Coordinates of C-alpha atoms (C1' of nucleotides) and ligand atoms in Angstrom, one line a residue:
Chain A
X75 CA 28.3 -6.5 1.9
X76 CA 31.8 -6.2 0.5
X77 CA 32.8 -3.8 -2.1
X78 CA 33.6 -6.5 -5.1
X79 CA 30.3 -7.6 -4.4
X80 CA 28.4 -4.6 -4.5
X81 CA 30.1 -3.9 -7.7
X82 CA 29.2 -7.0 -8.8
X83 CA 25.7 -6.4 -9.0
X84 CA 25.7 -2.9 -9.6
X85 CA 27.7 -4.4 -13.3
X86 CA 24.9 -6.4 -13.9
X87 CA 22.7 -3.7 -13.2
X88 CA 24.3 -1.8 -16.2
X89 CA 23.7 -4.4 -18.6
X90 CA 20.1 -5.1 -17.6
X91 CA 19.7 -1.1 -18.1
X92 CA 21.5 -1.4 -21.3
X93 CA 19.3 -4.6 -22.5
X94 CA 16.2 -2.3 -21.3
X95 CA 17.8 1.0 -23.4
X96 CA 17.9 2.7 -20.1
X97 CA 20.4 5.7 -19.7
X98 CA 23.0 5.1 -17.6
X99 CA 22.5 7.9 -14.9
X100 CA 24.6 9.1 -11.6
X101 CA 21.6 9.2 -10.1
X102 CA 20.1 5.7 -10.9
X103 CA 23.3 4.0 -9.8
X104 CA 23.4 6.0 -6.8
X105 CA 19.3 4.7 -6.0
X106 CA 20.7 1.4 -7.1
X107 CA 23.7 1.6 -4.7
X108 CA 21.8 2.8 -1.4
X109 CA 18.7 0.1 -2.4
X110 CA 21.0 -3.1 -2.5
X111 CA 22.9 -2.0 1.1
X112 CA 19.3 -1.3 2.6
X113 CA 18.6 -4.5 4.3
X114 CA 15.1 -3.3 5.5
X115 CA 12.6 -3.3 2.4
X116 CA 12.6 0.6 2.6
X117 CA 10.2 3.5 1.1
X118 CA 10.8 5.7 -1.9
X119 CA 11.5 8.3 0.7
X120 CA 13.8 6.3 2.8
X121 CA 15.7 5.2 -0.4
X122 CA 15.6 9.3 -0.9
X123 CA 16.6 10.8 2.1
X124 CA 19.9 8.2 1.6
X125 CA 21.0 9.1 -1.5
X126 CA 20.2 13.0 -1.0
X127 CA 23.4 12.6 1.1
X128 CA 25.2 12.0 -2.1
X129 CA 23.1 14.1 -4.6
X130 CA 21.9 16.7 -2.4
X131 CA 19.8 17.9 -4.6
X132 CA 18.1 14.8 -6.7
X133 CA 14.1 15.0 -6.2
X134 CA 11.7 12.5 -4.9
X135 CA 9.8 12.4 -7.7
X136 CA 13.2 11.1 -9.2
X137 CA 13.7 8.5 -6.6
X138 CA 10.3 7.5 -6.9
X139 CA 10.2 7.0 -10.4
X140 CA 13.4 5.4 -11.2
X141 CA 12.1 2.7 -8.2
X142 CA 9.3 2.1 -10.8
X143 CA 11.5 1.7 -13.8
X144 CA 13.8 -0.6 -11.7
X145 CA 10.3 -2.8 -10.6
X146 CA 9.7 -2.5 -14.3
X147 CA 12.5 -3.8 -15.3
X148 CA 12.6 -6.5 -12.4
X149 CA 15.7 -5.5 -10.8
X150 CA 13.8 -4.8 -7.2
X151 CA 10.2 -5.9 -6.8
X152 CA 7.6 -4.0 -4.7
X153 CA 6.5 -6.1 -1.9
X154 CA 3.5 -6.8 -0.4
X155 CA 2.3 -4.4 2.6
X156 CA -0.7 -4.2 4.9
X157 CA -1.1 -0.4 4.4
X158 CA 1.6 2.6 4.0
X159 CA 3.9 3.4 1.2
X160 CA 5.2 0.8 -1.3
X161 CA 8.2 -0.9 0.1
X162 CA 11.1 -2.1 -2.0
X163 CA 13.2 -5.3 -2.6
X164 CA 17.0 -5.4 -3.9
X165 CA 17.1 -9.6 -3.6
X166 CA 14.5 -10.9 -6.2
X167 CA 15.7 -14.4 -5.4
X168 CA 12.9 -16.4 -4.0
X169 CA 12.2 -16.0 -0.3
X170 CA 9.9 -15.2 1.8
X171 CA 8.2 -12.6 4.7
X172 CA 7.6 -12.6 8.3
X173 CA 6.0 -9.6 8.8
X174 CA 6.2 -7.6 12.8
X175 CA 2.8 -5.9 13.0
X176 CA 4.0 -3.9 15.9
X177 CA 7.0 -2.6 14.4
X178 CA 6.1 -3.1 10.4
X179 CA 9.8 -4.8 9.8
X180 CA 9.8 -7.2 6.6
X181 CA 11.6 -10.2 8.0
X182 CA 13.5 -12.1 5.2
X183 CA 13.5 -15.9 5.8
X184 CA 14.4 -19.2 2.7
X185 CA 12.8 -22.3 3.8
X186 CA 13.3 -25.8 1.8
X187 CA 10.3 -27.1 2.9
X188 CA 8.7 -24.1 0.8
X189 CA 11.0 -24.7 -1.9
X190 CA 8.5 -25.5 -4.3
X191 CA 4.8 -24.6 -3.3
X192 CA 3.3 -26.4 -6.6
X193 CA 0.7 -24.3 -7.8
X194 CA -3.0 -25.7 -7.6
X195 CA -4.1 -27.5 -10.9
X196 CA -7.4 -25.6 -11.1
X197 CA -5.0 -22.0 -10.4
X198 CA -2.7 -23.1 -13.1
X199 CA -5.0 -23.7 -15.5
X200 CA -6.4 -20.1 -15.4
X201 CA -3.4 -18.3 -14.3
X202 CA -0.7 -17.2 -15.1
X203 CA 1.8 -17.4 -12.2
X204 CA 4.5 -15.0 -12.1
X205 CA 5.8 -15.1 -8.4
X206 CA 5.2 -17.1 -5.1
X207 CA 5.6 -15.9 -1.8
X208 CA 4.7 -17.7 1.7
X209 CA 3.5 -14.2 4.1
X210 CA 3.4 -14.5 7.6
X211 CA 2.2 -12.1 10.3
X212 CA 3.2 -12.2 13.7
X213 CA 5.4 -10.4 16.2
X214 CA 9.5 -10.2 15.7
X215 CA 11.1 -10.9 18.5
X216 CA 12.4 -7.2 19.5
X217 CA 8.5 -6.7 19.5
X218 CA 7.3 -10.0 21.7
X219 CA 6.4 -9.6 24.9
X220 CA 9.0 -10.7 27.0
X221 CA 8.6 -12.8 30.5
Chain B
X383 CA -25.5 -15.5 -0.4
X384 CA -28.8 -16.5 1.1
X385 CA -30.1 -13.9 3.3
X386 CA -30.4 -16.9 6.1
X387 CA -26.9 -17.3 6.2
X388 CA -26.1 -13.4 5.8
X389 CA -28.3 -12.8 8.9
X390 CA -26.6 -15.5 10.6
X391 CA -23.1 -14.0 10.3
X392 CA -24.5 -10.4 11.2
X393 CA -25.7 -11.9 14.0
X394 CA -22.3 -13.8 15.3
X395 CA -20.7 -10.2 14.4
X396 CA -23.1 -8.3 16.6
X397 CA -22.1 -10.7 19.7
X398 CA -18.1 -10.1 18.8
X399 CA -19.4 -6.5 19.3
X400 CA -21.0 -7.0 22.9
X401 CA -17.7 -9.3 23.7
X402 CA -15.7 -6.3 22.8
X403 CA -18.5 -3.6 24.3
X404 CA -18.7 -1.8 20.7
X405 CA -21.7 0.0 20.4
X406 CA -23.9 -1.7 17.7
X407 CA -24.6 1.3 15.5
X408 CA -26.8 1.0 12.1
X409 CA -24.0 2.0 10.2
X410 CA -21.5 -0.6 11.7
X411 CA -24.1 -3.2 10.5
X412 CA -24.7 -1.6 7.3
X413 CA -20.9 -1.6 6.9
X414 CA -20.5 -4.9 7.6
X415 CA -23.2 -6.3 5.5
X416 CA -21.9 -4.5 2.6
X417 CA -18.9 -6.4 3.5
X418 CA -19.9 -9.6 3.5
X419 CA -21.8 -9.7 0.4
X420 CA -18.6 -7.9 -1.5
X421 CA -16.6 -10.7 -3.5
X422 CA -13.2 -8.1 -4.3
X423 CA -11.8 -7.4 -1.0
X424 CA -12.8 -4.1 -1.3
X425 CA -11.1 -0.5 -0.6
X426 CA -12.7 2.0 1.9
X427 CA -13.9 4.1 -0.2
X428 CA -15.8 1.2 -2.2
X429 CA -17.3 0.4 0.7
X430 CA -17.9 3.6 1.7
X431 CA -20.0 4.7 -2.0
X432 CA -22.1 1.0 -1.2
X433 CA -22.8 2.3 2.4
X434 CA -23.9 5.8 1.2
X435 CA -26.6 4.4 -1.0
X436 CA -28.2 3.2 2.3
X437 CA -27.2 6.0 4.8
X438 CA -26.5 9.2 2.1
X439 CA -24.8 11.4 4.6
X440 CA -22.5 8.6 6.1
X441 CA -19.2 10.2 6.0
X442 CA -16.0 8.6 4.5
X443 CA -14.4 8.8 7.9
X444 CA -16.6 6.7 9.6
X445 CA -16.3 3.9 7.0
X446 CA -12.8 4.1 7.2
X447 CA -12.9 4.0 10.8
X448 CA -15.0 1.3 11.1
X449 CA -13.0 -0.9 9.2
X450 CA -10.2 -0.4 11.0
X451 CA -12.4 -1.4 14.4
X452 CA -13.1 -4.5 12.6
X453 CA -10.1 -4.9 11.7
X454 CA -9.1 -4.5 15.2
X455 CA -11.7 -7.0 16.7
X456 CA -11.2 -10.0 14.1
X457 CA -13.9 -9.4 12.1
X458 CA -12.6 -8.7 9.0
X459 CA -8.7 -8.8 8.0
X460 CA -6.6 -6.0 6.3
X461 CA -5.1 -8.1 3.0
X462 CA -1.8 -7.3 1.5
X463 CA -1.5 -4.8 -1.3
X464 CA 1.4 -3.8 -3.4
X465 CA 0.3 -0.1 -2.7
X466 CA -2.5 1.5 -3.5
X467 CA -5.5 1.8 -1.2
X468 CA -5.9 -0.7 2.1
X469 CA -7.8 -3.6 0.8
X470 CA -10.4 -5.7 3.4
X471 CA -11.2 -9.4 4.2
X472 CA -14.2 -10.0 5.2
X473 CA -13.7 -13.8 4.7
X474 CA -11.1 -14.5 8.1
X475 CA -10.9 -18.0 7.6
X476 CA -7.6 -19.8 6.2
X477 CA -7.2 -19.1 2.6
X478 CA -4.6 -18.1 -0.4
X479 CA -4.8 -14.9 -2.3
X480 CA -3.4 -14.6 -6.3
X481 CA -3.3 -10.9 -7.4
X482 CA -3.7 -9.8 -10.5
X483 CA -0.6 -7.5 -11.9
X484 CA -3.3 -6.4 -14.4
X485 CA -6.6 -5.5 -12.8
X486 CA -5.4 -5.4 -9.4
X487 CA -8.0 -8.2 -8.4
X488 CA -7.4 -10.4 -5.6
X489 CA -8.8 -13.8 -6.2
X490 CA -9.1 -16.3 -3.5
X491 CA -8.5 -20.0 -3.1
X492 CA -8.3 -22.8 -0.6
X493 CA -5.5 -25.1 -1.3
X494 CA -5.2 -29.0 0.8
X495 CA -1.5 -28.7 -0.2
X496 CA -1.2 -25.8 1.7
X497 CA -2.9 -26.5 4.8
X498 CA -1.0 -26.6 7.3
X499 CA 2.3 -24.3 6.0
X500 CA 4.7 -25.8 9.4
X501 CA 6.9 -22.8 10.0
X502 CA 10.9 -23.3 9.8
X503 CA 11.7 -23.7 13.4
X504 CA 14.2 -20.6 13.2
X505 CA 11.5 -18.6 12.9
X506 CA 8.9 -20.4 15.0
X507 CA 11.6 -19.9 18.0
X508 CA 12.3 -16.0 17.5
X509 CA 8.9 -15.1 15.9
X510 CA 5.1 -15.3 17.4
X511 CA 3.5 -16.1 14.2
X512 CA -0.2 -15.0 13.8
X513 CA -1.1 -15.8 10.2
X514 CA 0.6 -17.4 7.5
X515 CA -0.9 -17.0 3.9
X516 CA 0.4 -18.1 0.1
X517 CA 0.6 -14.8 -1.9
X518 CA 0.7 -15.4 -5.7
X519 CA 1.2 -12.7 -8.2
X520 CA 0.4 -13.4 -12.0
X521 CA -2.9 -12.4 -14.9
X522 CA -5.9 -13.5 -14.3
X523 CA -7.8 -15.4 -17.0
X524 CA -9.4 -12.5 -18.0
X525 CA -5.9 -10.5 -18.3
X526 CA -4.1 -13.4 -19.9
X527 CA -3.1 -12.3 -23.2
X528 CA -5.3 -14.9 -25.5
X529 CA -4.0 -16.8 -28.0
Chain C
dT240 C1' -36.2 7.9 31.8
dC241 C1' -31.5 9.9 32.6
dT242 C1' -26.6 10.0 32.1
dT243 C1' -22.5 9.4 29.9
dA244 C1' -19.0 7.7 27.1
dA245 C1' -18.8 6.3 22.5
dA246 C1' -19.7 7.1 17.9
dT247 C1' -20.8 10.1 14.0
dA248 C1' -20.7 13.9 10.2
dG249 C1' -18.3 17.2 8.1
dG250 C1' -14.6 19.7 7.2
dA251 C1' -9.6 20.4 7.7
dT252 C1' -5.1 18.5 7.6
dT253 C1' -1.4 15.4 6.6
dA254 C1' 0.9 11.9 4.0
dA255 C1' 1.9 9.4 -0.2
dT256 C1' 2.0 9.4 -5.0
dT257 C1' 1.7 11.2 -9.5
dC258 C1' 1.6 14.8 -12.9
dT259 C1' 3.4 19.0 -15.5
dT260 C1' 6.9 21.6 -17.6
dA261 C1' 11.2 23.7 -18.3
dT262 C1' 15.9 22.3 -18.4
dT263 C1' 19.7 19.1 -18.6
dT264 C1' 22.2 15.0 -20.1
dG265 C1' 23.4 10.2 -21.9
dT266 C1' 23.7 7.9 -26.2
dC267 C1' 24.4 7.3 -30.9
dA268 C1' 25.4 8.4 -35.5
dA269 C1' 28.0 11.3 -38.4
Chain D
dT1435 C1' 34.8 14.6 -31.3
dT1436 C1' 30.9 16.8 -32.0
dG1437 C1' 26.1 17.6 -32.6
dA1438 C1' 21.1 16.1 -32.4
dC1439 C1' 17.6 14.4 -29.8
dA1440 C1' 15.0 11.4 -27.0
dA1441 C1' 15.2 10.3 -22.4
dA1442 C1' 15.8 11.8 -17.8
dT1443 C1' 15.8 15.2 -14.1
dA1444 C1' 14.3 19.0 -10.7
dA1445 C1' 10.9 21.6 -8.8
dG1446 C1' 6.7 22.4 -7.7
dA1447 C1' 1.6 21.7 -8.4
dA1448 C1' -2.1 18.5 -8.2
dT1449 C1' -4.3 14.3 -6.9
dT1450 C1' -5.4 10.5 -3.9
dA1451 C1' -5.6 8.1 0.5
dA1452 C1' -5.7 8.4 5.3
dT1453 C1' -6.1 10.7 9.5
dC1454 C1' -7.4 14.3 12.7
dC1455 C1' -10.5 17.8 14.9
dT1456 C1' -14.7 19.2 17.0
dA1457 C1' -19.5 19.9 17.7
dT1458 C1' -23.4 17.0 17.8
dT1459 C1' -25.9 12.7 18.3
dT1460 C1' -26.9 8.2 20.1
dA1461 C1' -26.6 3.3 22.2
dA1462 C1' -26.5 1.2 26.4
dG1463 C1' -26.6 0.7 31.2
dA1464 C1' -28.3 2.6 35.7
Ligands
MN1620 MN1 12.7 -9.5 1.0
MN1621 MN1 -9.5 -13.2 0.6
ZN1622 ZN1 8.7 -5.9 15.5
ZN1623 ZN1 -6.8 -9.4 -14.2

DNA sequence: TCTTAAATAGGATTAATTCTTATTTGTCAA
DNA sequence: TTGACAAATAAGAATTAATCCTATTTAAGA
């Protein structure tokens, strides 16, 4: 990702934190920084263990929590999992998951033809629908038996 | 569900036992008649306090375990979660889940629209796909803030 | 029946997450 | 620019979920 990019976003982080009368911390941009570079849905601890580098002595508990606020505030989601620790998202633009249930990677794919999955009248009606995802299971290909 | 049809599917999941020469146990079959009469894709240790009031010194491990062997046979599927405790399926046949951000329930439904999600051929190509589900999140009616 | 590998109970251990509390720090208003 | 103060942080304790270990029991085939 380039630079102008990444500052990009991490400006519109800002003003979402602003809008939400979250402080402005070091430590949140940093867990901002490292989360939209991570292209691999990764843990609280993996999220940790990458900005450590830079705040060698920030807490997990920190990393953890601000993930929270940031799901709270919708600037990452938490995505669905068959097990394990939460896993986090940086792109909260609709798409969707192939997951490798050998090697547990989150494979992001868009699709037109599940552009719009309309919602079930009878779901509609009782729901209120927040999100849509399309999951799939299978094998990635690093993980596919070859032959 | 009528005991007729509850015997029948014990029975069909005692002969996916013999295929996969699994020892039938009592507890396997208490486990997985809890199971099928359980409507909230419940956690181990739901199952596990259901189980006990049948078999009081069953231990939590064995529950546990036993899932996961069911798991592992096809019998019953691991859902996703967006963390929290593993969550199991005891219905395997094609069907959508909406979870509730609220009360954490996970509400099925069968959709026509849905039936037959094609997969983009990028992925078909690169992926062996084993599942494909519709994930919503959003309130229930009973979490819907009335009006 | 007898034998044996598989399964179980119970407790210990590890992993993931959340909580508690003392300290520090952004933010805002003077 | 400087204080006041609520919010955020670090560190460690506590809790919850999952897995491991081992002695004992048991289902199933010979
Ligand atoms: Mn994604
Ligand atoms: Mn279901
Ligand atoms: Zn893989
Ligand atoms: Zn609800």
């Amino acid at each position: 990702m380039q630079n102008t990019v990444i500052d990009q976003r991490v400006q519109l982080f800002i003003e979402t934190c602003r809008r939400h009368h979250l402080k402005i911390t070091p430590q949140r941009v940093a867990i901002y920084r490292v989360l939209i570079q991570s292209k691999q849905h990764p843990t609280a601890d993996r999220v940790f263990r990458a900005v450590k580098k830079e705040f060698p002595n920030i807490s997990f508990d920190t990393v953890n929590r601000t993930l929270l606020t940031f799901a709270g505030i919708g600037v990452v989601d938490v995505v669905e999992t068959f097990g394990g620790p939460k896993r986090f998202d940086p792109d909260i633009t609709d798409h969707h998951h192939l997951h490798c249930m050998a090697c547990g990677r989150i494979i992001d794919f868009a699709y037109e033809g599940y552009a719009r999955l309309e919602v079930p009248k009878t779901i509609a009606s009782t729901f209120k629908v927040i999100s849509r995802r399309v999951v799939l299971k299978g094998l990635c290909d690093a993980c596919s038996p070859k032959q």
